[in-house]
Every structure is written in structure tokens, then in C-alpha cells.
CSV table of C-alpha atoms in Angstrom, one decimal:
chain,number,residue,atom,x,y,z
A,1,UNK,CA,21.8,-5.8,-5.8
A,2,UNK,CA,18.3,-4.7,-6.9
A,3,UNK,CA,18.4,-1.6,-9.0
A,4,UNK,CA,15.6,0.9,-8.4
A,5,UNK,CA,15.3,4.2,-10.2
A,6,UNK,CA,12.9,6.7,-8.7
A,7,UNK,CA,10.8,8.7,-11.1
A,8,UNK,CA,12.3,12.2,-11.7
A,9,UNK,CA,10.7,15.2,-10.0
A,10,UNK,CA,9.2,13.4,-7.0
A,11,UNK,CA,8.4,15.5,-3.9
A,12,UNK,CA,6.1,13.2,-2.0
A,13,UNK,CA,5.9,9.5,-1.1
A,14,UNK,CA,2.6,8.0,0.2
A,15,UNK,CA,2.2,4.5,1.4
A,16,UNK,CA,-0.7,2.1,1.6
A,17,UNK,CA,-1.1,0.2,4.8
A,18,UNK,CA,-2.1,-3.5,4.5
A,19,UNK,CA,0.6,-5.7,2.9
A,20,UNK,CA,2.6,-2.5,2.3
A,21,UNK,CA,3.5,-1.5,5.8
A,22,UNK,CA,1.6,-4.1,7.8
A,23,UNK,CA,1.7,-7.9,7.4
A,24,UNK,CA,-2.0,-8.8,7.6
A,25,UNK,CA,-1.4,-12.5,8.3
A,26,UNK,CA,-2.1,-12.0,12.0
A,27,UNK,CA,-5.2,-9.9,11.4
A,28,UNK,CA,-6.7,-12.5,9.1
A,29,UNK,CA,-5.9,-15.3,11.6
A,30,UNK,CA,-7.7,-13.4,14.3
A,31,UNK,CA,-10.7,-12.9,12.0
A,32,UNK,CA,-10.7,-16.6,11.2
A,33,UNK,CA,-10.9,-17.5,14.9
A,34,UNK,CA,-13.7,-14.9,15.4
A,35,UNK,CA,-15.7,-16.6,12.6
A,36,UNK,CA,-15.0,-20.1,13.9
A,37,UNK,CA,-13.0,-21.3,10.9
A,38,UNK,CA,-9.3,-22.2,10.6
A,39,UNK,CA,-6.8,-19.6,9.3
A,40,UNK,CA,-5.8,-22.1,6.6
A,41,UNK,CA,-9.4,-22.2,5.3
A,42,UNK,CA,-9.8,-18.5,5.3
A,43,UNK,CA,-6.5,-17.8,3.6
A,44,UNK,CA,-7.5,-20.3,0.9
A,45,UNK,CA,-10.8,-18.6,0.4
A,46,UNK,CA,-9.2,-15.2,0.2
A,47,UNK,CA,-6.8,-16.5,-2.4
A,48,UNK,CA,-9.6,-18.0,-4.4
A,49,UNK,CA,-11.5,-14.8,-4.4
A,50,UNK,CA,-8.5,-12.7,-5.5
A,51,UNK,CA,-7.6,-15.2,-8.3
A,52,UNK,CA,-11.2,-15.1,-9.6
A,53,UNK,CA,-11.1,-11.3,-9.7
A,54,UNK,CA,-13.7,-11.1,-6.9
A,55,UNK,CA,-13.8,-8.9,-3.8
A,56,UNK,CA,-11.8,-10.6,-1.1
A,57,UNK,CA,-14.8,-10.2,1.3
A,58,UNK,CA,-16.5,-12.8,-0.8
A,59,UNK,CA,-14.3,-15.3,1.1
A,60,UNK,CA,-16.8,-15.4,3.9
A,61,UNK,CA,-19.6,-16.5,1.4
A,62,UNK,CA,-17.3,-19.1,-0.1
A,63,UNK,CA,-16.8,-20.5,3.4
A,64,UNK,CA,-20.5,-20.2,4.2
A,65,UNK,CA,-20.0,-18.2,7.4
A,66,UNK,CA,-20.9,-14.6,8.3
A,67,UNK,CA,-18.0,-12.1,8.4
A,68,UNK,CA,-17.0,-11.1,12.0
A,69,UNK,CA,-18.3,-7.7,13.0
A,70,UNK,CA,-15.1,-6.8,14.7
A,71,UNK,CA,-12.3,-5.1,12.8
A,72,UNK,CA,-8.8,-6.0,13.8
A,73,UNK,CA,-6.6,-3.2,15.1
A,74,UNK,CA,-3.2,-2.4,13.6
A,75,UNK,CA,-0.6,-3.9,15.9
A,76,UNK,CA,3.0,-2.7,15.8
A,77,UNK,CA,4.1,-6.3,16.0
A,78,UNK,CA,2.5,-6.9,12.6
A,79,UNK,CA,4.6,-4.3,10.8
A,80,UNK,CA,6.9,-5.7,8.1
A,81,UNK,CA,10.5,-5.4,9.2
A,82,UNK,CA,11.3,-3.0,6.3
A,83,UNK,CA,8.4,-0.6,6.9
A,84,UNK,CA,9.7,1.9,9.5
A,85,UNK,CA,13.1,2.1,7.9
A,86,UNK,CA,11.5,3.0,4.5
A,87,UNK,CA,9.3,5.7,6.1
A,88,UNK,CA,12.3,7.2,7.8
A,89,UNK,CA,14.4,7.1,4.6
A,90,UNK,CA,11.7,9.0,2.8
A,91,UNK,CA,11.6,11.6,5.6
A,92,UNK,CA,15.4,11.9,5.6
A,93,UNK,CA,15.4,12.4,1.9
A,94,UNK,CA,13.2,15.5,2.3
A,95,UNK,CA,10.0,14.1,0.8
A,96,UNK,CA,6.5,14.8,2.0
A,97,UNK,CA,5.7,11.5,3.6
A,98,UNK,CA,2.1,10.2,4.1
A,99,UNK,CA,0.2,7.0,4.9
A,100,UNK,CA,-3.2,6.6,3.4
A,101,UNK,CA,-5.2,3.4,3.0
A,102,UNK,CA,-8.6,1.6,3.3
A,103,UNK,CA,-8.6,1.4,7.0
A,104,UNK,CA,-11.2,1.8,9.8
A,105,UNK,CA,-11.6,4.8,12.0
A,106,UNK,CA,-8.9,4.8,14.6
A,107,UNK,CA,-6.2,3.5,12.3
A,108,UNK,CA,-4.6,6.9,12.1
A,109,UNK,CA,-3.7,6.8,15.8
A,110,UNK,CA,-2.1,3.4,15.5
A,111,UNK,CA,0.1,4.5,12.6
A,112,UNK,CA,1.0,7.8,14.3
A,113,UNK,CA,2.1,5.7,17.3
A,114,UNK,CA,4.9,4.0,15.3
A,115,UNK,CA,7.3,6.8,16.2
A,116,UNK,CA,7.9,8.0,12.6
A,117,UNK,CA,7.7,11.7,11.7
A,118,UNK,CA,4.9,11.7,9.1
A,119,UNK,CA,3.2,14.7,7.3
A,120,UNK,CA,-0.2,13.0,7.4
A,121,UNK,CA,-2.0,9.8,8.1
A,122,UNK,CA,-5.4,9.1,6.6
A,123,UNK,CA,-8.0,6.3,6.8
A,124,UNK,CA,-10.8,5.7,4.3
A,125,UNK,CA,-13.3,5.4,7.1
A,126,UNK,CA,-12.5,8.9,8.4
A,127,UNK,CA,-12.5,10.4,4.9
A,128,UNK,CA,-15.8,8.7,4.0
A,129,UNK,CA,-14.3,7.6,0.7
A,130,UNK,CA,-12.3,4.5,-0.1
A,131,UNK,CA,-10.0,3.2,-2.8
A,132,UNK,CA,-10.2,2.8,-5.8
A,133,UNK,CA,-12.4,5.9,-5.9
A,134,UNK,CA,-10.7,8.8,-7.8
A,135,UNK,CA,-11.8,11.0,-4.9
A,136,UNK,CA,-9.5,9.1,-2.5
A,137,UNK,CA,-6.5,9.9,-4.6
A,138,UNK,CA,-7.6,13.5,-5.1
A,139,UNK,CA,-7.5,13.8,-1.3
A,140,UNK,CA,-4.1,12.1,-1.2
A,141,UNK,CA,-2.7,14.7,-3.6
A,142,UNK,CA,-4.4,17.6,-1.7
A,143,UNK,CA,-2.8,16.4,1.5
A,144,UNK,CA,0.7,16.4,0.0
A,145,UNK,CA,0.3,19.9,-1.4
A,146,UNK,CA,2.2,19.1,-4.6
A,147,UNK,CA,1.2,18.1,-8.2
A,148,UNK,CA,-0.1,14.6,-8.8
A,149,UNK,CA,2.9,13.6,-10.9
A,150,UNK,CA,5.2,14.6,-8.0
A,151,UNK,CA,3.6,11.9,-5.8
A,152,UNK,CA,4.7,8.3,-5.6
A,153,UNK,CA,2.0,6.0,-4.3
A,154,UNK,CA,3.3,2.7,-2.9
A,155,UNK,CA,0.9,-0.2,-2.7
A,156,UNK,CA,0.5,-3.9,-3.2
A,157,UNK,CA,-2.8,-4.0,-5.2
A,158,UNK,CA,-3.2,-3.4,-8.9
A,159,UNK,CA,-7.0,-2.8,-8.6
A,160,UNK,CA,-7.0,-0.6,-5.5
A,161,UNK,CA,-3.5,1.1,-5.7
A,162,UNK,CA,-1.6,1.1,-8.9
A,163,UNK,CA,-4.4,1.5,-11.5
A,164,UNK,CA,-6.5,4.2,-9.8
A,165,UNK,CA,-3.4,6.1,-8.6
A,166,UNK,CA,-2.0,6.1,-12.1
A,167,UNK,CA,-5.4,7.2,-13.5
A,168,UNK,CA,-5.4,10.1,-11.0
A,169,UNK,CA,-2.0,11.2,-12.4
A,170,UNK,CA,0.3,9.9,-9.6
A,171,UNK,CA,3.4,7.9,-10.0
A,172,UNK,CA,3.1,4.3,-8.8
A,173,UNK,CA,5.2,1.6,-7.1
A,174,UNK,CA,3.8,-1.9,-7.1
A,175,UNK,CA,4.9,-3.9,-4.0
A,176,UNK,CA,4.6,-7.6,-5.0
A,177,UNK,CA,4.1,-9.2,-1.6
A,178,UNK,CA,1.0,-10.4,0.1
A,179,UNK,CA,-1.8,-12.3,-1.7
A,180,UNK,CA,-2.8,-9.4,-4.0
A,181,UNK,CA,0.8,-8.5,-5.0
A,182,UNK,CA,1.6,-12.1,-5.8
A,183,UNK,CA,-1.7,-13.3,-7.4
A,184,UNK,CA,-2.8,-10.2,-9.4
A,185,UNK,CA,-1.1,-9.8,-12.8
A,186,UNK,CA,-0.8,-6.9,-15.2
A,187,UNK,CA,-2.8,-7.1,-18.4
A,188,UNK,CA,-0.6,-7.7,-21.5
A,189,UNK,CA,-1.4,-4.3,-23.0
A,190,UNK,CA,-1.2,-2.5,-19.6
A,191,UNK,CA,1.3,0.2,-18.8
A,192,UNK,CA,3.7,-1.0,-16.2
A,193,UNK,CA,4.1,0.8,-12.8
A,194,UNK,CA,7.0,3.2,-12.4
A,195,UNK,CA,8.5,0.8,-9.9
A,196,UNK,CA,8.0,-2.9,-9.2
A,197,UNK,CA,9.3,-4.0,-5.8
A,198,UNK,CA,9.6,-7.4,-4.1
A,199,UNK,CA,9.9,-5.6,-0.7
A,200,UNK,CA,10.7,-2.1,0.5
A,201,UNK,CA,14.4,-2.6,0.8
A,202,UNK,CA,15.3,-1.4,-2.7
A,203,UNK,CA,13.1,1.7,-2.3
A,204,UNK,CA,14.8,2.4,1.0
A,205,UNK,CA,18.2,2.3,-0.6
A,206,UNK,CA,17.1,4.6,-3.4
A,207,UNK,CA,15.6,7.1,-0.9
A,208,UNK,CA,18.8,6.9,1.2
A,209,UNK,CA,20.8,7.7,-2.0
A,210,UNK,CA,18.8,10.9,-2.4
A,211,UNK,CA,19.4,11.8,1.3
A,212,UNK,CA,23.1,11.3,1.0
A,213,UNK,CA,23.4,13.2,-2.2
A,214,UNK,CA,24.3,10.3,-4.6
A,215,UNK,CA,23.0,10.9,-8.1
A,216,UNK,CA,23.3,14.6,-7.7
A,217,UNK,CA,20.9,14.5,-4.7
A,218,UNK,CA,17.9,14.3,-7.0
A,219,UNK,CA,15.1,11.7,-7.2
A,220,UNK,CA,16.0,9.4,-10.1
A,221,UNK,CA,19.2,8.3,-8.5
A,222,UNK,CA,19.9,4.6,-9.3
A,223,UNK,CA,21.3,2.2,-6.6
């Protein structure tokens, strides 16, 4: 069984969207069709851009085609199987629960339609500020209503999630799935995230342990 120890003193858990709650494979495939290239070609170009430390949007230039103007919507069918259960476990454990990511306007309604009781949902397009800007994480903290070190931010990217969240004083969980989570690597001298997760299952178990009172009912319980 995976052992996950939540940082002590947590009062809020905030989740990224893409490759944290939502499997973006379908969205990228739809973007490939719109651009007239195969999904295989686009995925390879995205992986090459990430591995080279470039912006993933450089994939279109690598392929020699313009990026589609359309932005794919969040589809409930694209949710990872462990997403809703983890959100609900955080709510049942008594945490402030939020979702905040680099998403287009309108993404909030799609997330709110998942049927989970959330304290807030925020999209970068609505805020007018995107990760990794420090202002994005200041707004995340403001929406939780607690101190930065009482917030756990869960995301798949080192560059957009873990590093800027930590710099803003938040606790961090690095979800190592999706192209960023698998291809990006910590620097040898870099502080490790508070949690490193292969999926959301271990985090869900730790949150449920808090909800049921294991470990004295405090964040920091080990399962």
C-alpha cells in the first residue's frame, strides 16, 4: 500500500485541472484533428517540447501547422476515474476545497457541473492571470481564506504548479501522471514537494483517514 503523509496544519486543498482531474488525451486528439495532423504526431511534438524545456504550444511550430483557434471544452467523460472521489474525500475531511487552473473562460461551469460540493472554482482566463505567475497563487490563497502554508496545491507540472506554489508559500503535491508529470524532473539540488503521487488514490486514502478520525483526526495521518 502506498504511504502518504499529509503536511501538518492543512486547512485547504486546491486542485489543478489538466492531467490532475482531467485526462487531456481526448482534448489533444480533438485539437490534432482540427489542425489536420494525427494525434500521434501531435503527442510526439508535445513530448519533444516538454523534454526540451520549451512551452508545449511550440508543438504546433515543430509540426509546421497553425494552432487551432478553438479551445476544447472540459468533458465529464475525460475525468480521471480517481478525480471525483478525491474531491469528495477532501470535502468530507472538512477542508476548504478548490479547483484552480490555466483554463479558458467557461471552464468554471464545466467543473461546477461535476456534482461535487466545491468552495470555489477559478479559471486563469476569468482571473486575467495565469500560472506560473505569483499573482495566480496569491489569488488561490485569498479564495481559501487561510494562510498559504495551510493550503496544499495538487498539480502535475513542476514549472507551473509545484515550483511557483512553493515559492508563494503553499504546500505542494506533485502528481506524476500525464506528459509533464512523467517527463519533467526535479533538479538535483531542488527541494522535493511535500507529496509525490502516482495518482490520486493515495491522497484520497489519506483524506479519508482524516475524515474517519484515524491519526487523531488531524492532517498528517499516515495510511
